[in-house]
Amino acid sequence: MSRRRKMNENAHIIIDGTVVGDDESRITAKAKGHYQKLDDVHVLRYFEQADSGEGPGLRDTASTIRIAPGLVEMIKRGEDSTHMVFDLSCPTQSVYDTPYGSLYFQIKTQRIDISEGTDRVAVHLEYSLFHDESHISDNRVDITIDKI
C-alpha cells in the first residue's frame, strides 16, 4: 500500500512543554521547519540550536516529530539524542543519550488530542515519566504547526 502525499509545506513550529506540579516549569522551543502530511500522519522536520549563544561549538540538533491518531514520536539527533514514543495503547521505553552517558525512561501516555485546520495543526499531549518504575514527573506538551 503506497502513501499518498497530501501536503508538503514550510511551517512555523512551537513546542511548549510543561512539567506539572507544585514547582511547575515550562520550556518553549520555536523553529521553522518542514511539514508533510502522508495519509493520516503529520511529519515535522526541523533543526534546533543546541545553544542560544553564537560561536564555536554551536551545534544544531536534527529533529523529527511524527503525529498520528493515538501516537506521537519525537526523534532528536545531535549532541543530545533521544527517541521518545508516546502511545495511548501501551507504556513505552526511551533512551536519552548525552555526551556524559545515557538515561533510560519509561513513558505512560494519558492523552493525545490532535486538531487540524486549514493552516494549523495543534497537538496536546499528556504523559507521565518514570525511571526504574519510580515516578519522576507528569508532563504536558503542546505542539503548534502553522503552515507558511
PDB file of C-alpha atoms in Angstrom, residues 17-19 25 29-31 42-43 45 57 66 68 73 75 84 98 102 113-114 128 135 139:
ATOM      1  CA  GLY A  17       6.425  21.693  27.360  1.00  0.00           C
ATOM      2  CA  THR A  18       5.294  21.908  30.975  1.00  0.00           C
ATOM      3  CA  VAL A  19       6.254  19.822  33.985  1.00  0.00           C
ATOM      4  CA  SER A  25       8.303  24.615  34.966  1.00  0.00           C
ATOM      5  CA  ALA A  29      11.029  25.961  21.598  1.00  0.00           C
ATOM      6  CA  LYS A  30      10.334  27.748  18.314  1.00  0.00           C
ATOM      7  CA  ALA A  31      11.649  26.761  14.910  1.00  0.00           C
ATOM      8  CA  HIS A  42       1.770  14.543  10.194  1.00  0.00           C
ATOM      9  CA  VAL A  43       5.568  14.723   9.849  1.00  0.00           C
ATOM     10  CA  ARG A  45      11.409  18.092  10.332  1.00  0.00           C
ATOM     11  CA  GLY A  57      30.834  24.556  19.415  1.00  0.00           C
ATOM     12  CA  ARG A  66       5.551  12.113  13.649  1.00  0.00           C
ATOM     13  CA  ALA A  68      -0.791  10.025  14.141  1.00  0.00           C
ATOM     14  CA  GLU A  73       7.031  10.025  18.041  1.00  0.00           C
ATOM     15  CA  ILE A  75      13.336  11.900  17.436  1.00  0.00           C
ATOM     16  CA  MET A  84      10.524   9.141  22.554  1.00  0.00           C
ATOM     17  CA  THR A  98      24.126  12.752  26.229  1.00  0.00           C
ATOM     18  CA  SER A 102      22.566   7.510  28.635  1.00  0.00           C
ATOM     19  CA  ASP A 113      -5.530  15.356  21.124  1.00  0.00           C
ATOM     20  CA  ILE A 114      -4.989  16.416  17.510  1.00  0.00           C
ATOM     21  CA  SER A 128       3.988  10.610  32.969  1.00  0.00           C
ATOM     22  CA  HIS A 135       7.523   8.309  39.096  1.00  0.00           C
ATOM     23  CA  ASN A 139       4.042  16.485  31.775  1.00  0.00           C
TER      24      ASN A 139
END
